[in-house]
Amino acid sequence: MKKLVLIGNGMAGIRTIEEILKLLPDYFDITVFGKEPYPNYNRIQLSKVLQGDTELKDITLNEWQWYEDHNILLYPGETVVKIDKKRQLVYTDKGKEAPFDHLIIATGSTPFILPIPGADKEGVTGFRDISDCERMIKVSDKYRHATVIGGGLLGLEAARGLLNLGMDVDVVELSDYLMEAQLDRTAGELLQEELERQGMQFHLNTQTVEVLGNGRVTDVKFKNGNTIATDLVVMAVGIRPNVTLAQEAGLVVNRGIVVNDYMETSSANIYAVGECVEHNERTYGLVAPLYEQGQILAKQICGMNHQGYKGSIVSTQLKVSGVDVFSAGVIKETPETKVMKVFDEWQKTYKKIVIHNGRLIGAVLYGDTKEGTKLFSYIKKQASVEDYLASWQNTDEEESIVATMSDDEIICGCNGVSKGAIVKAIKEDGLTSLEEVKNSTNAARSCGQCKGMVTDLLELTLGDDYSDNSKETICGCTDLSHEEVVAEIRQKGLTLTKEVMNVLDWKTEEGCSKCRPALNYYLGMIHPVDYKDERESRFVNERLHANIQKDGTYSVVPRMYGGVTNAKDLRKIADVAEKYNVGMIKMTGGQRIDLLGIKKEDLPNVWKELGMPSGYAYGKSVRTVKTCVGAQFCRFGTQDSVGMGIQLEKKFEGLNTPHKVKMGVSACPRNCSEGSVKDVGVVGLDGVWEIYVGGNGGTDLRQADLLVRVKTEEEVLSYTAAFLQYYRENANYLERTSKFVERVGIEQVQKVVMNEALRHELNQRMDQALSVYKEPWNEAIENQKTLKDLYQNITMK
């Protein structure tokens, strides 16, 4: 196989790989080096992470599993520091070298930090990646005042995020109105008025000349002599193509890495794509042009005919701090241009269309951007004013805008997906939901602004067959819901994932990273004794019996029943931690010791030398049981919480569940083990045990519901087993108990579990499921094939 190396794990580079996999899925041996310790994520959504309503997992475009599914060797947190063109090798900062037949450079860009005194002080940052967000969030916990230098899109997004974090925000802009590159003065002033209402303060026509402070920033100074006090300075004044690596390799570099129409650099078999690229003396910072480049490059590397990249006309359709804005083409008026303007001062909407020689060459929209896609299409074609006006005269006000669009008009600007491409996919692939369209075409996959139009297209194309409330399918590979798949497996006696896919008419032969783990779970739950677990269908953490960390290492949590340990086990843990240079030893929330920073190839030896069972801290399974000290030592304790916790943990050890299950046992109403926010919480009172279910202490906080009060420890085990088995059999895969109990209702759960006959049957099926348990660490150590396949042949760091 040809060796393809990608330097850069960002949006442009990975999109190129996605396109290559569509064209020649098994032709290349692909290696990816990413400077950041994460899988590929959507940089467009960084502002949402900063604002606090979104996590990294929510903006991840390609999960760890995606790399494994496509046999891509990913090195996260590892930077290529040298390219040897003659020997066709790349070298990393961790001492690795990788050969290539084809090399793609996608190093992106770096934030421009103003070259002013004090710019290197603590408290000064750019706004470019997850680490910048983390840095700002950390500062906001301790300090109050922030200054954002730059009144462009990035600066305003940073300012909005900092406001959400509770900081007072000043925005400093060199120009005399906001977003000068994307808006005209009228739209910029309207935007400023709205943002001031939200709490931002602006300093326009202002040049920053110095950052003041003794080690840490305290003030910023302006050219006019004024200063403002601040605790944080965010530089958002632009980006620069990251060309250092290419320059040192001897490639032709100007402002960016110079490429031709085929994305080829000055050296054979070395290509470049994305923000680091300069094509026809132009660089691009928006996603849509970079994705266009990626599509062209994929065809070039795959040896397919194409016309090459001819540059891009860019458009910007954004939501800035809750305000919709759009611009495309030429937005500034000149003596040679004419304009059409519509300004509604009451509703705060504004439209300007720029015309040259009777043809549309640019537009600005503020407040109402529904017309943006249509205008962009007309501007790209340089359509006549008469054509544009005629299109509106023929439009029914009640009719969706997509109905009047031609097939070549772009619906998703971020990903360059046309109306025709979406309609074709809906018809030919039988798509019925927004999620299916996203998976099939990439439309609405990035900023999400076009979701409404994609939904309109679904309704327009499917007519009466479309339903807004279409059921939630397992994934885009099937039209069946979780419940329907489980019912079909039971009814038809299906026993293998491939069999399920074939019999139930899966749209993709191999399934995907969403449906394969789900089918593997459902089959194991329905046929606990006879089903042979398909390890290749599990998520990477479950397959390797360890949690992957952000730097590509793993964590190991040995089993300590009920949170109780002894000197012998502690001594073994200390010896192992020292021998394998463990990066961190930490107590988990479930009262266990976590060894973090272990290399993948060292995992089997760590397990062997520990000689302790797995704590299952990585699986969709019953985790550890948190306990308080209990009646033996605590003067408030009324029950043996430790003993009860140990019994629960030993009984349900290794039980596979739809999602992780956490438990806690407390010996008195003080509930020190936090059972009220556990999946199963047991509270010991004088002569009685209370069992609570469906709690969640995570981001979606939910207090557990009281299931039942019982008198004996045997009843605790019986009722808990019945609840867990009912959950196992009726929850959707990846549905937490909190969501499950909310969905079916605690009354329904009680109705089933309190019924003696049903409880007995559930307990019997639970015992059957538990009868096949094998300790995974020991099993892996004793299986030479497993050791070789999973831990010696490294497929992902």
Tab-separated table of C-alpha atoms in Angstrom, residues 124-408:
chain	number	residue	atom	x	y	z
A	124	VAL	CA	-2.041	37.465	27.404
A	125	THR	CA	-3.403	34.821	25.044
A	126	GLY	CA	-4.586	34.190	21.516
A	127	PHE	CA	-7.898	32.515	20.673
A	128	ARG	CA	-7.207	29.652	18.333
A	129	ASP	CA	-7.646	26.255	19.985
A	130	ILE	CA	-9.033	24.319	22.938
A	131	SER	CA	-6.060	25.164	25.150
A	132	ASP	CA	-6.773	28.894	24.631
A	133	CYS	CA	-10.369	28.306	25.760
A	134	GLU	CA	-9.194	26.386	28.816
A	135	ARG	CA	-6.758	29.174	29.660
A	136	MET	CA	-9.460	31.852	29.495
A	137	ILE	CA	-11.963	29.781	31.486
A	138	LYS	CA	-9.345	29.279	34.194
A	139	VAL	CA	-8.626	33.039	34.361
A	140	SER	CA	-12.344	33.821	34.613
A	141	ASP	CA	-12.570	31.753	37.804
A	142	LYS	CA	-10.174	34.146	39.557
A	143	TYR	CA	-10.316	37.509	37.753
A	144	ARG	CA	-12.993	39.951	36.629
A	145	HIS	CA	-11.810	42.248	33.793
A	146	ALA	CA	-10.959	41.144	30.227
A	147	THR	CA	-9.783	43.100	27.205
A	148	VAL	CA	-10.191	41.724	23.695
A	149	ILE	CA	-7.968	43.340	21.063
A	150	GLY	CA	-9.706	42.974	17.723
A	151	GLY	CA	-13.286	43.802	16.758
A	152	GLY	CA	-13.542	41.175	14.047
A	153	LEU	CA	-15.504	37.945	14.166
A	154	LEU	CA	-13.019	36.074	16.346
A	155	GLY	CA	-12.675	38.932	18.813
A	156	LEU	CA	-16.425	39.354	19.196
A	157	GLU	CA	-16.895	35.615	19.730
A	158	ALA	CA	-14.220	35.696	22.429
A	159	ALA	CA	-15.889	38.720	24.019
A	160	ARG	CA	-19.285	37.000	24.083
A	161	GLY	CA	-17.759	33.924	25.683
A	162	LEU	CA	-16.001	35.976	28.355
A	163	LEU	CA	-19.263	37.779	29.139
A	164	ASN	CA	-20.895	34.389	29.629
A	165	LEU	CA	-18.081	33.514	32.043
A	166	GLY	CA	-19.027	36.526	34.162
A	167	MET	CA	-16.215	38.878	33.147
A	168	ASP	CA	-16.449	42.578	32.290
A	169	VAL	CA	-15.275	42.925	28.684
A	170	ASP	CA	-13.687	45.787	26.747
A	171	VAL	CA	-13.183	45.381	22.987
A	172	VAL	CA	-10.425	47.404	21.314
A	173	GLU	CA	-10.605	47.922	17.530
A	174	LEU	CA	-8.274	49.845	15.232
A	175	SER	CA	-11.041	50.572	12.713
A	176	ASP	CA	-13.959	52.914	13.325
A	177	TYR	CA	-16.597	50.138	13.125
A	178	LEU	CA	-16.853	46.424	13.881
A	179	MET	CA	-16.139	43.490	11.550
A	180	GLU	CA	-14.735	45.744	8.854
A	181	ALA	CA	-13.689	42.752	6.718
A	182	GLN	CA	-17.215	41.287	6.595
A	183	LEU	CA	-19.636	44.192	7.084
A	184	ASP	CA	-20.149	47.741	5.871
A	185	ARG	CA	-20.436	50.670	8.261
A	186	THR	CA	-24.236	50.516	8.679
A	187	ALA	CA	-24.250	46.824	9.574
A	188	GLY	CA	-21.186	47.263	11.803
A	189	GLU	CA	-22.838	50.079	13.758
A	190	LEU	CA	-26.063	48.088	14.147
A	191	LEU	CA	-24.024	45.207	15.501
A	192	GLN	CA	-22.184	47.469	17.922
A	193	GLU	CA	-25.458	48.836	19.261
A	194	GLU	CA	-26.734	45.328	19.953
A	195	LEU	CA	-23.488	44.142	21.571
A	196	GLU	CA	-23.342	47.197	23.816
A	197	ARG	CA	-26.835	46.308	24.966
A	198	GLN	CA	-25.485	42.840	25.850
A	199	GLY	CA	-22.765	44.370	28.022
A	200	MET	CA	-19.653	44.827	25.842
A	201	GLN	CA	-17.755	48.117	25.925
A	202	PHE	CA	-15.973	49.314	22.779
A	203	HIS	CA	-12.887	51.444	22.073
A	204	LEU	CA	-12.905	52.146	18.320
A	205	ASN	CA	-10.217	53.975	16.348
A	206	THR	CA	-7.873	52.812	19.093
A	207	GLN	CA	-4.404	51.339	18.738
A	208	THR	CA	-2.889	49.247	21.530
A	209	VAL	CA	0.796	49.994	22.087
A	210	GLU	CA	1.756	48.232	25.336
A	211	VAL	CA	0.679	45.634	27.864
A	212	LEU	CA	1.513	46.796	31.397
A	213	GLY	CA	2.168	44.810	34.542
A	214	ASN	CA	4.882	43.242	36.643
A	215	GLY	CA	5.047	39.727	35.250
A	216	ARG	CA	1.280	39.533	34.910
A	217	VAL	CA	-0.927	41.924	32.928
A	218	THR	CA	-2.590	44.729	34.913
A	219	ASP	CA	-3.377	47.321	32.207
A	220	VAL	CA	-3.240	47.957	28.475
A	221	LYS	CA	-1.982	51.256	27.089
A	222	PHE	CA	-3.206	52.947	23.892
A	223	LYS	CA	-1.506	55.242	21.402
A	224	ASN	CA	-3.616	58.174	22.605
A	225	GLY	CA	-2.080	57.774	26.065
A	226	ASN	CA	-5.136	56.291	27.761
A	227	THR	CA	-4.995	53.029	29.713
A	228	ILE	CA	-7.597	50.572	30.993
A	229	ALA	CA	-7.171	48.116	33.844
A	230	THR	CA	-7.474	44.467	32.870
A	231	ASP	CA	-6.712	40.942	34.142
A	232	LEU	CA	-6.774	39.198	30.764
A	233	VAL	CA	-5.798	40.276	27.247
A	234	VAL	CA	-7.084	38.258	24.291
A	235	MET	CA	-5.323	38.990	20.992
A	236	ALA	CA	-7.775	38.419	18.130
A	237	VAL	CA	-6.202	40.580	15.438
A	238	GLY	CA	-5.787	37.999	12.714
A	239	ILE	CA	-3.984	34.809	11.745
A	240	ARG	CA	-0.853	33.919	9.817
A	241	PRO	CA	-0.296	30.782	7.726
A	242	ASN	CA	1.890	28.330	9.639
A	243	VAL	CA	4.703	27.863	7.123
A	244	THR	CA	7.764	27.281	9.324
A	245	LEU	CA	7.991	23.528	8.682
A	246	ALA	CA	7.575	23.955	4.915
A	247	GLN	CA	10.085	26.796	4.837
A	248	GLU	CA	12.713	24.773	6.683
A	249	ALA	CA	12.135	21.893	4.257
A	250	GLY	CA	13.017	24.169	1.322
A	251	LEU	CA	9.539	24.436	-0.180
A	252	VAL	CA	8.563	27.647	-1.953
A	253	VAL	CA	6.851	29.891	0.568
A	254	ASN	CA	5.481	33.390	0.213
A	255	ARG	CA	2.783	34.459	2.641
A	256	GLY	CA	1.662	30.843	2.657
A	257	ILE	CA	2.973	27.579	1.179
A	258	VAL	CA	2.751	28.188	-2.557
A	259	VAL	CA	0.652	25.594	-4.420
A	260	ASN	CA	-0.623	25.236	-7.978
A	261	ASP	CA	-4.163	24.391	-9.103
A	262	TYR	CA	-3.573	20.764	-8.071
A	263	MET	CA	-2.525	21.679	-4.527
A	264	GLU	CA	1.036	20.588	-5.325
A	265	THR	CA	3.938	22.358	-3.625
A	266	SER	CA	7.316	22.971	-5.285
A	267	SER	CA	8.412	19.430	-4.374
A	268	ALA	CA	7.124	16.230	-5.969
A	269	ASN	CA	4.612	14.186	-3.928
A	270	ILE	CA	4.278	16.927	-1.309
A	271	TYR	CA	0.961	18.751	-1.184
A	272	ALA	CA	-0.552	21.421	1.041
A	273	VAL	CA	-4.122	22.297	1.962
A	274	GLY	CA	-5.937	24.712	4.240
A	275	GLU	CA	-5.019	27.955	5.942
A	276	CYS	CA	-1.284	27.352	5.467
A	277	VAL	CA	-1.716	27.495	1.669
A	278	GLU	CA	-1.258	30.344	-0.796
A	279	HIS	CA	-2.937	29.865	-4.178
A	280	ASN	CA	-2.670	32.524	-6.865
A	281	GLU	CA	-1.287	34.957	-4.288
A	282	ARG	CA	-4.291	34.456	-2.006
A	283	THR	CA	-4.815	32.733	1.342
A	284	TYR	CA	-8.149	31.692	2.845
A	285	GLY	CA	-9.326	31.571	6.453
A	286	LEU	CA	-12.895	30.293	5.991
A	287	VAL	CA	-13.875	26.637	5.987
A	288	ALA	CA	-15.681	26.394	2.640
A	289	PRO	CA	-12.627	27.250	0.434
A	290	LEU	CA	-10.468	24.879	2.471
A	291	TYR	CA	-12.939	22.050	1.912
A	292	GLU	CA	-12.964	22.849	-1.802
A	293	GLN	CA	-9.188	22.493	-1.759
A	294	GLY	CA	-9.520	19.182	0.080
A	295	GLN	CA	-11.852	17.761	-2.561
A	296	ILE	CA	-9.468	18.784	-5.330
A	297	LEU	CA	-6.437	17.371	-3.540
A	298	ALA	CA	-8.179	14.053	-2.883
A	299	LYS	CA	-8.860	13.623	-6.602
A	300	GLN	CA	-5.280	14.569	-7.429
A	301	ILE	CA	-3.721	12.069	-5.029
A	302	CYS	CA	-6.135	9.367	-6.196
A	303	GLY	CA	-5.097	9.991	-9.830
A	304	MET	CA	-8.507	11.120	-11.017
A	305	ASN	CA	-9.204	13.725	-13.680
A	306	HIS	CA	-10.321	17.141	-12.496
A	307	GLN	CA	-10.053	20.759	-13.497
A	308	GLY	CA	-8.006	21.880	-10.535
A	309	TYR	CA	-8.668	24.519	-7.923
A	310	LYS	CA	-9.507	27.919	-9.388
A	311	GLY	CA	-9.842	29.884	-6.166
A	312	SER	CA	-12.989	30.672	-4.205
A	313	ILE	CA	-15.512	33.458	-3.923
A	314	VAL	CA	-16.091	33.580	-0.196
A	315	SER	CA	-19.224	34.284	1.765
A	316	THR	CA	-19.737	34.664	5.492
A	317	GLN	CA	-23.008	33.654	7.112
A	318	LEU	CA	-22.672	33.821	10.868
A	319	LYS	CA	-24.447	34.301	14.139
A	320	VAL	CA	-22.427	36.838	16.139
A	321	SER	CA	-23.502	36.869	19.771
A	322	GLY	CA	-27.035	35.929	18.736
A	323	VAL	CA	-27.195	38.271	15.723
A	324	ASP	CA	-27.415	36.892	12.167
A	325	VAL	CA	-25.045	38.520	9.671
A	326	PHE	CA	-24.082	37.670	6.097
A	327	SER	CA	-21.701	39.041	3.504
A	328	ALA	CA	-20.348	37.896	0.164
A	329	GLY	CA	-18.222	39.298	-2.629
A	330	VAL	CA	-17.611	43.051	-2.777
A	331	ILE	CA	-19.105	44.822	0.236
A	332	LYS	CA	-17.568	48.312	-0.052
A	333	GLU	CA	-19.029	50.881	-2.406
A	334	THR	CA	-16.881	52.645	-5.026
A	335	PRO	CA	-17.592	55.378	-7.600
A	336	GLU	CA	-18.109	52.610	-10.180
A	337	THR	CA	-20.742	50.696	-8.201
A	338	LYS	CA	-24.407	51.190	-7.409
A	339	VAL	CA	-26.276	49.786	-4.461
A	340	MET	CA	-29.740	48.621	-3.428
A	341	LYS	CA	-30.425	49.198	0.287
A	342	VAL	CA	-33.299	48.217	2.558
A	343	PHE	CA	-33.132	49.315	6.215
A	344	ASP	CA	-35.873	48.507	8.738
A	345	GLU	CA	-34.943	50.583	11.789
A	346	TRP	CA	-37.762	49.151	13.905
A	347	GLN	CA	-36.956	45.455	13.364
A	348	LYS	CA	-33.210	46.146	13.069
A	349	THR	CA	-32.778	44.462	9.697
A	350	TYR	CA	-30.581	45.725	6.888
A	351	LYS	CA	-29.794	44.610	3.344
A	352	LYS	CA	-27.329	46.044	0.849
A	353	ILE	CA	-26.655	44.663	-2.620
A	354	VAL	CA	-23.632	45.942	-4.553
A	355	ILE	CA	-24.000	46.196	-8.342
A	356	HIS	CA	-21.436	46.769	-11.069
A	357	ASN	CA	-22.454	47.176	-14.721
A	358	GLY	CA	-25.918	45.862	-13.906
A	359	ARG	CA	-24.659	42.675	-12.227
A	360	LEU	CA	-24.617	41.545	-8.606
A	361	ILE	CA	-21.080	41.486	-7.193
A	362	GLY	CA	-21.634	41.653	-3.422
A	363	ALA	CA	-24.099	41.832	-0.541
A	364	VAL	CA	-24.401	42.514	3.177
A	365	LEU	CA	-27.297	41.316	5.361
A	366	TYR	CA	-27.922	42.072	9.022
A	367	GLY	CA	-30.624	40.631	11.284
A	368	ASP	CA	-32.393	38.600	8.589
A	369	THR	CA	-30.062	36.382	6.532
A	370	LYS	CA	-32.522	33.935	4.977
A	371	GLU	CA	-31.726	35.355	1.562
A	372	GLY	CA	-27.984	34.817	1.986
A	373	THR	CA	-27.699	31.521	0.135
A	374	LYS	CA	-29.668	32.792	-2.853
A	375	LEU	CA	-27.629	36.008	-2.990
A	376	PHE	CA	-24.356	34.112	-2.797
A	377	SER	CA	-25.392	31.996	-5.751
A	378	TYR	CA	-26.329	35.090	-7.783
A	379	ILE	CA	-23.066	36.819	-6.862
A	380	LYS	CA	-20.974	33.811	-7.903
A	381	LYS	CA	-22.730	33.822	-11.299
A	382	GLN	CA	-22.657	37.647	-11.419
A	383	ALA	CA	-26.334	37.501	-12.309
A	384	SER	CA	-28.119	40.590	-13.618
A	385	VAL	CA	-30.218	42.775	-11.366
A	386	GLU	CA	-33.246	41.953	-13.559
A	387	ASP	CA	-32.803	38.208	-12.933
A	388	TYR	CA	-32.566	38.806	-9.201
A	389	LEU	CA	-35.685	40.992	-9.075
A	390	ALA	CA	-37.616	38.578	-11.259
A	391	SER	CA	-36.805	35.714	-8.895
A	392	TRP	CA	-38.621	37.533	-6.088
A	393	GLN	CA	-41.626	38.467	-8.177
A	394	ASN	CA	-42.167	34.780	-8.880
A	395	THR	CA	-41.863	33.703	-5.257
A	396	ASP	CA	-44.811	32.862	-3.037
A	397	GLU	CA	-44.253	34.418	0.408
A	398	GLU	CA	-45.363	31.188	2.057
A	399	GLU	CA	-42.978	29.111	-0.040
A	400	SER	CA	-39.612	28.050	1.375
A	401	ILE	CA	-36.639	29.775	-0.205
A	402	VAL	CA	-35.125	26.402	-1.184
A	403	ALA	CA	-38.045	25.785	-3.543
A	404	THR	CA	-36.897	28.653	-5.769
A	405	MET	CA	-33.207	27.733	-5.736
A	406	SER	CA	-31.556	26.055	-8.698
A	407	ASP	CA	-29.783	22.721	-8.192
A	408	ASP	CA	-26.310	24.279	-8.429
